[in-house]
Short mmCIF file of C-alpha atoms and ligand atoms in Angstrom, two decimals:
data_model
loop_
_atom_site.label_atom_id
_atom_site.label_comp_id
_atom_site.label_asym_id
_atom_site.label_seq_id
_atom_site.Cartn_x
_atom_site.Cartn_y
_atom_site.Cartn_z
CA MET A 28 -4.40 18.68 -75.94
CA ARG A 29 -2.80 15.03 -75.54
CA PRO A 30 0.78 15.24 -74.05
CA VAL A 31 3.25 13.65 -76.25
CA PHE A 32 6.62 13.14 -73.83
CA HIS A 33 4.52 11.51 -71.34
CA LEU A 34 2.57 8.34 -70.85
CA THR A 35 -1.24 8.71 -71.41
CA PRO A 36 -3.46 5.88 -72.19
CA SER A 37 -5.13 6.21 -75.97
CA ARG A 38 -8.63 5.87 -74.78
CA HIS A 39 -10.69 5.88 -71.64
CA TRP A 40 -10.20 6.77 -67.65
CA MET A 41 -6.30 6.50 -66.13
CA ASN A 42 -5.30 6.60 -62.45
CA ASP A 43 -2.24 5.05 -60.45
CA PRO A 44 1.33 3.89 -61.91
CA ASN A 45 1.27 -0.48 -61.22
CA GLY A 46 3.56 -3.16 -61.62
CA LEU A 47 6.36 -0.45 -63.13
CA VAL A 48 9.24 -2.72 -64.22
CA HIS A 49 12.20 -2.85 -66.43
CA HIS A 50 12.69 -6.49 -68.22
CA GLY A 51 13.79 -7.68 -71.45
CA GLY A 52 15.14 -4.02 -72.58
CA ARG A 53 11.89 -2.30 -72.15
CA TRP A 54 10.35 -0.54 -69.46
CA HIS A 55 6.74 -1.64 -68.66
CA ALA A 56 4.43 0.59 -67.13
CA TYR A 57 0.27 -1.02 -65.93
CA PHE A 58 -1.83 1.55 -64.74
CA GLN A 59 -5.32 1.87 -63.33
CA HIS A 60 -7.50 1.98 -65.93
CA ASN A 61 -11.13 1.44 -66.76
CA PRO A 62 -10.97 -0.28 -70.23
CA ASP A 63 -14.58 0.47 -70.65
CA GLY A 64 -15.30 4.58 -70.16
CA ILE A 65 -13.72 8.00 -69.26
CA ASP A 66 -14.39 8.00 -65.50
CA TRP A 67 -12.79 5.96 -62.85
CA GLY A 68 -14.64 2.62 -62.54
CA ASN A 69 -14.36 -1.06 -63.47
CA MET A 70 -10.30 -1.06 -62.58
CA SER A 71 -7.97 -3.08 -64.31
CA TRP A 72 -4.19 -3.53 -65.24
CA GLY A 73 -3.76 -1.29 -68.70
CA HIS A 74 -0.14 -1.90 -69.86
CA ALA A 75 2.26 0.53 -71.77
CA SER A 76 6.06 -0.37 -72.69
CA SER A 77 8.67 1.78 -73.86
CA THR A 78 12.94 1.49 -74.33
CA ASP A 79 13.54 4.84 -73.57
CA LEU A 80 10.93 5.97 -71.13
CA GLU A 81 9.72 8.99 -73.89
CA HIS A 82 8.04 6.82 -76.90
CA TRP A 83 5.22 4.24 -75.16
CA VAL A 84 3.44 1.49 -77.09
CA GLU A 85 0.03 0.45 -75.28
CA HIS A 86 -0.66 -3.31 -74.99
CA PRO A 87 -3.98 -5.28 -74.68
CA VAL A 88 -5.27 -4.42 -71.12
CA ALA A 89 -3.42 -6.84 -68.72
CA LEU A 90 -5.41 -7.80 -65.68
CA ALA A 91 -9.24 -6.94 -66.22
CA HIS A 92 -11.58 -6.43 -63.73
CA ARG A 93 -14.29 -8.90 -63.05
CA PRO A 94 -17.73 -9.73 -61.44
CA GLY A 95 -17.48 -9.06 -58.00
CA GLU A 96 -13.31 -7.87 -58.42
CA GLN A 97 -11.68 -5.02 -59.48
CA ILE A 98 -8.19 -4.94 -59.52
CA TYR A 99 -6.48 -1.73 -57.95
CA SER A 100 -3.06 -0.55 -57.72
CA GLY A 101 -0.25 -3.17 -57.02
CA SER A 102 3.49 -3.87 -58.38
CA VAL A 103 5.76 -6.25 -60.41
CA VAL A 104 9.10 -7.74 -59.61
CA ALA A 105 11.19 -9.29 -62.07
CA GLU A 106 12.91 -12.52 -60.85
CA PRO A 107 16.06 -13.82 -62.75
CA ASP A 108 14.74 -16.59 -64.80
CA GLY A 109 12.06 -13.97 -66.58
CA THR A 110 9.26 -14.64 -64.69
CA LEU A 111 7.30 -11.48 -63.42
CA THR A 112 5.09 -11.65 -60.22
CA ALA A 113 2.20 -9.24 -60.00
CA PHE A 114 0.84 -8.33 -56.72
CA TYR A 115 -2.19 -5.98 -56.77
CA THR A 116 -5.26 -6.01 -54.82
CA SER A 117 -8.65 -7.27 -55.20
CA ALA A 118 -10.70 -4.64 -54.25
CA PHE A 119 -14.34 -7.30 -53.78
CA ASP A 120 -18.05 -5.78 -54.03
CA THR A 121 -18.37 -6.62 -50.84
CA GLY A 122 -16.18 -4.06 -49.83
CA ARG A 123 -13.39 -6.57 -48.94
CA GLN A 124 -9.62 -5.23 -50.02
CA ALA A 125 -6.78 -8.28 -50.09
CA GLN A 126 -4.16 -8.78 -51.53
CA SER A 127 -3.63 -11.23 -54.85
CA ARG A 128 -0.81 -12.61 -56.94
CA ALA A 129 -0.47 -13.18 -61.17
CA THR A 130 2.52 -14.51 -63.13
CA SER A 131 3.66 -13.75 -66.54
CA ARG A 132 5.91 -15.96 -68.58
CA ASP A 133 5.74 -13.75 -71.80
CA GLY A 134 8.05 -11.16 -70.54
CA GLY A 135 4.35 -8.94 -68.96
CA PHE A 136 2.13 -9.43 -71.97
CA THR A 137 -0.14 -11.98 -70.52
CA TRP A 138 -1.11 -13.06 -66.88
CA ALA A 139 -1.89 -16.16 -65.00
CA ARG A 140 -3.88 -15.62 -62.01
CA ASP A 141 -2.97 -17.44 -58.68
CA ALA A 142 -5.70 -19.77 -57.93
CA ARG A 143 -5.49 -19.39 -54.14
CA ASN A 144 -6.29 -15.93 -54.39
CA PRO A 145 -6.36 -13.42 -52.29
CA VAL A 146 -3.30 -14.07 -50.81
CA LEU A 147 -2.88 -12.04 -48.51
CA ASP A 148 -6.59 -10.66 -46.82
CA ARG A 149 -6.70 -9.02 -43.09
CA GLY A 150 -10.75 -9.20 -43.55
CA SER A 151 -9.71 -5.30 -44.03
CA SER A 152 -11.95 -2.96 -46.10
CA ASP A 153 -8.98 -0.76 -46.60
CA PHE A 154 -5.92 -2.73 -47.11
CA ARG A 155 -4.29 -2.01 -50.01
CA ASP A 156 -1.74 -1.00 -52.76
CA PRO A 157 1.07 -3.78 -52.29
CA LYS A 158 4.81 -3.12 -53.46
CA VAL A 159 7.21 -5.52 -53.65
CA ILE A 160 10.90 -4.77 -52.79
CA ARG A 161 14.01 -6.52 -52.32
CA TYR A 162 15.93 -6.22 -49.08
CA THR A 163 19.49 -7.98 -48.09
CA ASP A 164 20.22 -8.85 -44.76
CA ASP A 165 23.12 -8.51 -43.06
CA ASP A 166 24.17 -12.05 -43.40
CA GLY A 167 23.24 -11.65 -47.52
CA THR A 168 20.32 -13.29 -47.70
CA GLN A 169 17.64 -11.81 -49.88
CA ARG A 170 14.20 -11.65 -48.99
CA TRP A 171 11.10 -9.95 -50.30
CA ILE A 172 9.24 -7.44 -48.74
CA LEU A 173 5.81 -6.59 -49.65
CA LEU A 174 4.51 -3.15 -48.06
CA ALA A 175 0.82 -2.03 -48.19
CA VAL A 176 -1.38 0.51 -46.36
CA GLU A 177 -4.07 -0.10 -44.18
CA ALA A 178 -5.21 3.69 -45.93
CA VAL A 179 -7.72 4.59 -43.21
CA GLU A 180 -5.72 4.01 -39.78
CA ARG A 181 -2.36 5.65 -41.82
CA ARG A 182 -0.41 2.72 -41.44
CA VAL A 183 2.12 1.05 -43.62
CA LEU A 184 2.20 -2.77 -42.89
CA PHE A 185 5.54 -4.76 -43.56
CA TYR A 186 5.70 -8.26 -44.47
CA ALA A 187 8.73 -10.85 -45.69
CA SER A 188 9.02 -13.86 -48.02
CA ALA A 189 11.43 -15.90 -49.38
CA ASP A 190 9.44 -17.21 -52.24
CA LEU A 191 7.46 -14.52 -53.21
CA GLU A 192 4.29 -17.23 -51.89
CA HIS A 193 4.48 -17.35 -48.43
CA TRP A 194 4.25 -14.07 -46.02
CA ASP A 195 5.12 -13.34 -42.74
CA PRO A 196 4.14 -9.95 -41.02
CA VAL A 197 7.09 -8.23 -39.58
CA GLY A 198 6.22 -4.75 -38.60
CA SER A 199 4.11 -1.30 -39.48
CA PHE A 200 5.30 2.28 -39.56
CA GLY A 201 2.80 5.10 -38.76
CA PRO A 202 0.43 6.76 -37.94
CA VAL A 203 2.33 9.93 -38.50
CA GLY A 204 1.55 13.17 -40.08
CA GLY A 205 -2.32 14.87 -39.87
CA ASP A 206 -5.17 12.97 -39.78
CA GLY A 207 -8.61 13.49 -41.71
CA VAL A 208 -6.68 11.15 -45.01
CA VAL A 209 -5.81 8.18 -46.17
CA TRP A 210 -2.61 6.75 -46.84
CA GLU A 211 -2.18 5.19 -50.47
CA CYS A 212 0.36 3.71 -52.64
CA PRO A 213 3.41 3.49 -50.63
CA ASP A 214 7.23 2.76 -51.95
CA LEU A 215 10.24 1.90 -50.02
CA VAL A 216 13.91 3.07 -52.18
CA ARG A 217 17.11 3.03 -50.74
CA LEU A 218 18.65 5.99 -52.19
CA ARG A 219 22.40 7.46 -52.26
CA VAL A 220 23.05 10.53 -49.89
CA ASP A 221 25.25 13.03 -52.46
CA GLY A 222 26.23 10.64 -54.45
CA ASP A 223 28.07 8.68 -52.18
CA ASP A 224 28.09 5.14 -52.50
CA ALA A 225 28.62 4.03 -49.00
CA HIS A 226 26.24 6.25 -47.78
CA ARG A 227 22.84 5.47 -48.36
CA ARG A 228 19.10 5.95 -46.21
CA TRP A 229 15.94 4.71 -46.70
CA VAL A 230 13.16 6.45 -48.00
CA LEU A 231 9.64 5.79 -47.51
CA LEU A 232 7.11 7.24 -50.31
CA LEU A 233 3.65 8.11 -49.50
CA SER A 234 0.60 9.58 -51.16
CA THR A 235 -2.21 10.90 -48.94
CA ASN A 236 -5.84 11.67 -49.84
CA PRO A 237 -8.31 13.77 -47.64
CA ILE A 238 -11.39 11.88 -46.64
CA GLY A 239 -14.07 13.20 -44.98
CA GLU A 240 -16.97 16.00 -44.99
CA ASP A 241 -14.16 19.10 -44.75
CA ALA A 242 -11.64 17.08 -46.80
CA ALA A 243 -8.54 19.73 -47.22
CA PRO A 244 -9.15 21.13 -50.75
CA ALA A 245 -5.82 21.32 -51.97
CA GLY A 246 -6.66 17.79 -52.69
CA SER A 247 -4.27 14.83 -52.71
CA ALA A 248 -0.35 15.18 -52.54
CA MET A 249 2.54 12.89 -52.40
CA HIS A 250 5.22 12.61 -49.58
CA TYR A 251 8.19 10.53 -48.46
CA VAL A 252 9.85 9.95 -45.32
CA VAL A 253 13.84 9.28 -44.49
CA GLY A 254 14.72 7.24 -42.18
CA ASP A 255 16.10 3.58 -41.65
CA PHE A 256 14.65 0.07 -42.71
CA ASP A 257 15.66 -3.06 -40.89
CA GLY A 258 13.71 -5.72 -43.33
CA ARG A 259 11.08 -5.70 -40.62
CA SER A 260 10.21 -1.67 -39.84
CA PHE A 261 11.05 1.40 -40.96
CA THR A 262 11.86 4.08 -38.57
CA ALA A 263 11.52 7.83 -39.68
CA ASP A 264 14.18 10.31 -38.85
CA GLN A 265 11.59 12.90 -37.91
CA PRO A 266 7.73 11.92 -37.37
CA VAL A 267 6.95 14.17 -40.54
CA LEU A 268 5.64 13.72 -43.75
CA VAL A 269 7.56 15.84 -46.18
CA PRO A 270 5.90 17.09 -49.69
CA ALA A 271 7.50 14.66 -52.20
CA ASP A 272 6.22 17.57 -54.89
CA HIS A 273 4.88 21.02 -53.88
CA GLY A 274 2.54 21.43 -56.85
CA ARG A 275 -0.96 19.75 -57.21
CA ASP A 276 -0.85 17.38 -59.49
CA MET A 277 1.62 14.21 -58.35
CA TYR A 278 -0.03 11.30 -57.10
CA ALA A 279 0.84 7.61 -56.14
CA GLY A 280 4.24 8.12 -57.57
CA VAL A 281 6.10 4.52 -57.65
CA THR A 282 9.55 3.20 -58.61
CA PHE A 283 10.56 0.55 -61.29
CA ASP A 284 11.52 -2.42 -60.23
CA SER A 285 14.65 -3.83 -61.41
CA ALA A 286 16.12 -0.48 -62.93
CA PRO A 287 19.68 -1.08 -64.46
CA ASP A 288 22.27 0.02 -61.98
CA GLY A 289 20.21 -0.10 -59.49
CA ALA A 290 18.24 3.24 -60.11
CA ALA A 291 15.12 4.64 -58.66
CA ILE A 292 13.14 5.88 -61.62
CA MET A 293 9.47 7.00 -60.33
CA LEU A 294 6.71 7.64 -62.40
CA GLY A 295 3.43 9.72 -60.18
CA TRP A 296 -0.26 10.17 -61.82
CA MET A 297 -0.16 13.48 -62.87
CA SER A 298 -3.46 14.79 -61.42
CA ASN A 299 -5.85 14.69 -57.92
CA TRP A 300 -8.53 13.41 -56.54
CA ARG A 301 -10.49 16.44 -55.44
CA TYR A 302 -10.92 17.11 -59.43
CA ALA A 303 -9.45 14.14 -61.71
CA HIS A 304 -12.89 12.90 -62.78
CA ALA A 305 -13.83 16.92 -64.46
CA VAL A 306 -10.37 17.35 -66.35
CA PRO A 307 -11.89 18.06 -69.72
CA SER A 308 -9.76 15.44 -71.63
CA ALA A 309 -11.43 13.53 -74.45
CA PRO A 310 -10.97 10.27 -75.50
CA TRP A 311 -9.25 9.70 -72.79
CA ARG A 312 -8.61 11.39 -69.07
CA GLY A 313 -5.13 10.73 -67.41
CA ALA A 314 -1.38 10.97 -67.80
CA MET A 315 1.49 10.06 -65.69
CA SER A 316 4.42 12.47 -64.51
CA LEU A 317 8.02 12.68 -66.42
CA PRO A 318 9.88 9.91 -65.51
CA ARG A 319 12.07 10.71 -62.40
CA THR A 320 15.40 9.47 -61.22
CA LEU A 321 15.39 9.85 -57.15
CA SER A 322 18.59 10.64 -55.05
CA LEU A 323 19.42 11.98 -51.74
CA ARG A 324 21.17 15.46 -51.30
CA THR A 325 22.27 16.99 -47.84
CA VAL A 326 20.59 20.25 -47.28
CA ASP A 327 20.92 22.09 -44.26
CA GLY A 328 21.79 18.72 -42.36
CA ALA A 329 19.21 16.79 -43.58
CA ALA A 330 18.50 14.27 -46.74
CA ARG A 331 16.61 15.86 -48.93
CA LEU A 332 14.76 13.90 -51.94
CA VAL A 333 15.91 15.54 -55.18
CA GLN A 334 13.99 14.23 -58.54
CA ARG A 335 15.77 14.52 -61.91
CA PRO A 336 13.87 13.90 -65.04
CA ALA A 337 14.31 11.11 -67.46
CA SER A 338 17.82 11.49 -69.45
CA PHE A 339 16.10 12.34 -72.22
CA VAL A 340 14.98 15.64 -71.13
CA ASP A 341 18.79 16.14 -71.01
CA GLU A 342 19.30 15.00 -74.53
CA TYR A 343 16.82 17.14 -76.07
CA LEU A 344 18.07 19.97 -74.31
CA SER A 345 21.66 19.51 -75.16
CA GLY A 346 21.16 19.80 -78.53
CA ALA A 347 19.66 23.37 -78.23
CA ALA A 348 21.86 26.75 -78.31
CA SER A 349 21.35 28.64 -75.31
CA VAL A 350 19.71 32.68 -76.01
CA ASP A 351 20.71 35.28 -73.16
CA LEU A 352 17.49 37.04 -72.14
CA LEU A 353 18.53 40.56 -71.16
CA ALA A 354 16.27 41.11 -67.96
CA ASP A 355 16.17 44.75 -68.19
CA ARG A 356 12.27 44.47 -68.90
CA PRO A 357 9.98 42.02 -70.17
CA ARG A 358 11.13 39.69 -72.93
CA THR A 359 8.72 37.45 -74.55
CA LEU A 360 9.37 34.38 -75.92
CA THR A 361 6.74 32.28 -78.59
CA LEU A 362 6.68 28.48 -77.90
CA SER A 363 4.80 25.60 -78.67
CA GLY A 364 2.77 23.40 -75.77
CA HIS A 365 4.70 20.87 -75.92
CA THR A 366 8.10 22.35 -74.42
CA LEU A 367 11.24 22.08 -72.62
CA VAL A 368 12.75 24.85 -71.23
CA GLU A 369 15.67 25.19 -69.00
CA LEU A 370 16.99 28.96 -67.50
CA SER A 371 19.76 29.53 -65.91
CA TRP A 372 20.98 32.75 -64.39
CA ASP A 373 22.54 34.74 -61.13
CA PRO A 374 20.21 35.20 -58.64
CA THR A 375 22.20 37.51 -56.85
CA ARG A 376 21.80 39.78 -59.88
CA THR A 377 18.80 39.68 -60.84
CA GLY A 378 16.84 38.94 -57.64
CA ALA A 379 13.43 37.41 -58.08
CA LEU A 380 12.33 36.05 -61.39
CA ARG A 381 9.29 36.11 -63.12
CA ILE A 382 8.28 33.77 -65.82
CA ARG A 383 4.66 33.57 -67.11
CA LEU A 384 3.40 30.93 -69.86
CA ASP A 385 0.38 32.49 -71.39
CA GLY A 386 -2.22 30.59 -73.33
CA GLU A 387 -4.06 31.54 -75.58
CA ALA A 388 -7.12 32.58 -73.60
CA ASP A 389 -6.71 34.38 -70.50
CA ASP A 390 -5.41 31.30 -69.16
CA ALA A 391 -1.98 31.25 -67.84
CA ALA A 392 0.85 29.68 -65.31
CA GLU A 393 3.27 32.26 -63.54
CA ILE A 394 6.39 31.10 -61.67
CA VAL A 395 8.29 33.55 -59.61
CA HIS A 396 11.68 32.03 -58.09
CA ASP A 397 12.41 34.29 -55.30
CA PRO A 398 15.69 33.34 -53.30
CA ASP A 399 15.48 36.06 -50.74
CA ALA A 400 12.16 35.20 -49.85
CA GLY A 401 13.15 31.16 -49.70
CA MET A 402 10.66 30.58 -51.86
CA LEU A 403 9.47 28.99 -55.78
CA THR A 404 5.64 29.65 -56.67
CA VAL A 405 3.63 28.40 -59.27
CA SER A 406 -0.07 29.58 -60.08
CA ARG A 407 -2.20 29.19 -62.31
CA THR A 408 -5.42 31.28 -63.20
CA GLY A 409 -7.77 32.26 -65.59
CA THR A 410 -11.17 31.23 -67.22
CA ALA A 411 -10.96 27.51 -67.92
CA ALA A 412 -9.19 27.11 -64.49
CA ALA A 413 -11.57 28.79 -63.02
CA ALA A 414 -14.29 26.54 -64.88
CA LEU A 415 -12.47 23.10 -64.18
CA HIS A 416 -13.30 22.62 -60.31
CA PRO A 417 -14.03 25.65 -57.10
CA ASP A 418 -10.47 24.27 -56.15
CA PHE A 419 -8.61 23.83 -59.53
CA ALA A 420 -7.07 27.68 -59.35
CA SER A 421 -4.02 27.61 -57.08
CA THR A 422 -0.68 28.88 -56.10
CA SER A 423 1.37 26.01 -55.08
CA VAL A 424 4.83 27.32 -53.10
CA ALA A 425 7.70 25.18 -52.72
CA PRO A 426 11.01 26.14 -50.48
CA LEU A 427 14.01 27.64 -52.20
CA ARG A 428 17.47 28.54 -50.60
CA ALA A 429 19.31 31.52 -50.58
CA ASP A 430 22.55 30.26 -51.88
CA ASP A 431 20.29 28.00 -54.41
CA ALA A 432 21.82 28.46 -57.99
CA GLY A 433 19.28 30.02 -61.03
CA ARG A 434 18.32 27.29 -62.52
CA LEU A 435 14.99 26.07 -63.64
CA LEU A 436 13.81 23.60 -65.76
CA VAL A 437 10.18 23.42 -67.19
CA SER A 438 8.64 21.07 -68.81
CA LEU A 439 4.92 21.64 -70.50
CA ASP A 440 3.26 18.98 -72.55
CA GLY A 441 -0.12 20.12 -73.26
CA PRO A 442 -1.88 20.65 -69.98
CA LEU A 443 1.27 18.79 -67.76
CA LEU A 444 3.56 21.67 -66.29
CA GLU A 445 6.63 20.02 -64.33
CA VAL A 446 8.89 22.91 -62.83
CA PHE A 447 12.31 21.28 -61.35
CA ALA A 448 14.44 23.94 -59.10
CA GLY A 449 18.39 23.71 -58.81
CA HIS A 450 18.98 20.33 -59.38
CA GLY A 451 15.89 18.88 -58.30
CA GLU A 452 15.63 19.59 -55.10
CA SER A 453 11.94 21.43 -54.91
CA VAL A 454 9.48 20.42 -57.88
CA VAL A 455 6.09 21.21 -58.41
CA SER A 456 3.95 19.50 -60.39
CA ASN A 457 0.63 21.21 -62.10
CA LEU A 458 -2.30 20.63 -64.83
CA VAL A 459 -2.45 23.80 -66.56
CA THR A 460 -5.22 25.34 -68.85
CA LEU A 461 -3.48 27.04 -71.53
CA GLY A 462 -5.15 25.68 -74.68
CA ALA A 463 -3.75 24.40 -77.89
CA GLY A 464 -2.42 27.05 -79.51
CA PRO A 465 1.19 28.87 -78.66
CA ILE A 466 2.25 29.50 -75.38
CA SER A 467 4.16 32.62 -75.17
CA LEU A 468 6.79 32.74 -72.14
CA THR A 469 7.95 36.06 -70.64
CA VAL A 470 11.09 36.72 -68.19
CA ASP A 471 11.48 39.44 -66.11
CA ALA A 472 13.50 40.04 -63.55
CA ALA A 473 13.73 42.47 -60.73
CA ALA A 474 17.11 43.97 -61.94
CA ARG A 475 18.99 43.55 -65.27
CA SER A 476 21.43 40.19 -65.40
CA PRO A 477 21.58 37.90 -68.83
CA ILE A 478 19.24 34.90 -68.17
CA GLY A 479 20.62 32.25 -70.76
CA VAL A 480 17.49 30.50 -71.87
CA ARG A 481 17.36 27.00 -73.82
CA SER A 482 13.85 25.89 -75.42
CA VAL A 483 13.24 22.91 -77.36
CA ASP A 484 9.65 22.39 -79.33
CA VAL A 485 9.74 18.53 -78.80
CA ASP A 486 7.37 18.10 -81.07
CA VAL A 487 9.65 19.59 -84.15
CA ALA A 488 12.78 17.67 -82.49
CA ARG A 489 11.37 14.51 -82.36
CA ARG A 490 9.75 15.15 -86.33
CA SER A 491 13.62 16.01 -87.49
CA THR A 492 14.65 12.72 -85.64
CA ALA A 493 12.51 10.57 -87.68
CA THR A 494 12.94 12.79 -90.86
CA ALA A 495 17.43 11.76 -90.15
CA ALA A 496 16.38 7.99 -89.20
CA ALA A 497 14.21 7.91 -92.62
C1 FRU B 1 -4.72 5.84 -55.13
C2 FRU B 1 -5.80 4.71 -55.31
C3 FRU B 1 -5.02 3.40 -54.49
C4 FRU B 1 -6.17 2.69 -55.35
C5 FRU B 1 -6.54 2.78 -56.50
C6 FRU B 1 -7.93 2.66 -57.25
O1 FRU B 1 -5.38 7.01 -56.34
O2 FRU B 1 -6.93 4.88 -54.81
O3 FRU B 1 -5.37 2.98 -53.51
O4 FRU B 1 -6.07 0.97 -55.21
O5 FRU B 1 -6.21 4.44 -56.31
O6 FRU B 1 -7.53 3.11 -58.68
#
């Protein structure tokens, strides 16, 4: 079942978001794409754009693979004169990976490749995923910083440039965290802490994919590290990779350049290299996550990443009436497969809360919110889940604090389940196999207390908006 409020390609394969940029009133999302098939290969940059981060229009392939060269992940920056510059990895058939450049003067629709490509080459076979950001020195000079990974070495390399053409190596970060993985798709964002403009910290976003014979079965995952960046190198507060998402299906998340008000808005690929090839959808395969605004919040003395879904989600929900479910016994609501549900309750009265989503056959997703145990768990089970891949059925665990308010936002859009706890301090993103039919949502709690539930069938809400507009 195709998602309706998430970005999917009309046909064929998609993985990482690339070149995210807000320009000329539109959000442009390029993406790793096989223009010729439903499996990974012939990697090129597909292209879609949106004015509201909800409705996407697909455009012709922006950067196509060529004989001997695939176009891997990268980024785009917009300059005041309207020029867009893309940096991407040229993955040559020889095995070499180096960074190349292209420019667009028509707002991101057509691209001219630089005759000097590749413009950044270390003779490496694992040097990829360039992300260009802006950095302002203490004296006010703006420089561009390009970060890219040496994937197998688990290092992020930093380069600086005044003109987006000449790049000087200035520093590196890593390795930290466990080995047995490659590092991919880095991004570096400066985020407000607790909404305070005067208090900002740098956050390195990083995705890791297990490699080798006994690669960890949980597969690929996204992380973050809070620290400082001085224009040359990143210094972590603590040398650990913290999960950015506790589910199985959030990868390669990066942020938009030039978002209004300096917001850090991230899109990620909702799949996992462990089984991405086996996800049963046609004629396309792959979807992006909900766009998420990033910020930091102090939790137990440390800055923790908070992800808040794009504002259209709140807009849908604010138009929905809240019903109270009395959780003295399990209560069931029938919902469509394209639904936003917000639940709020007092966990000190209810104790653990259990929410089950049952699909058309025996497949289900279960969310358990247990502040006493300090855990939010999200599991996916059933025949279709087991058939997809041996490592697909899973239970994901995210931390909760005992005094966290009872608030969950559950977004289900076909196969895409995203659960945001609290204000988005804990997020679990998972593919699910609930099928195309209606979903029954059952709410149950340890003790009797009202559970406020607001739900929106996004399909229906969209149709009524379209009718009102007509
Ligand atoms: C991450 C990744 C990147 C690479 C791209 C190739 O998912 O492996 O490192 O650029 O996908 O499609």
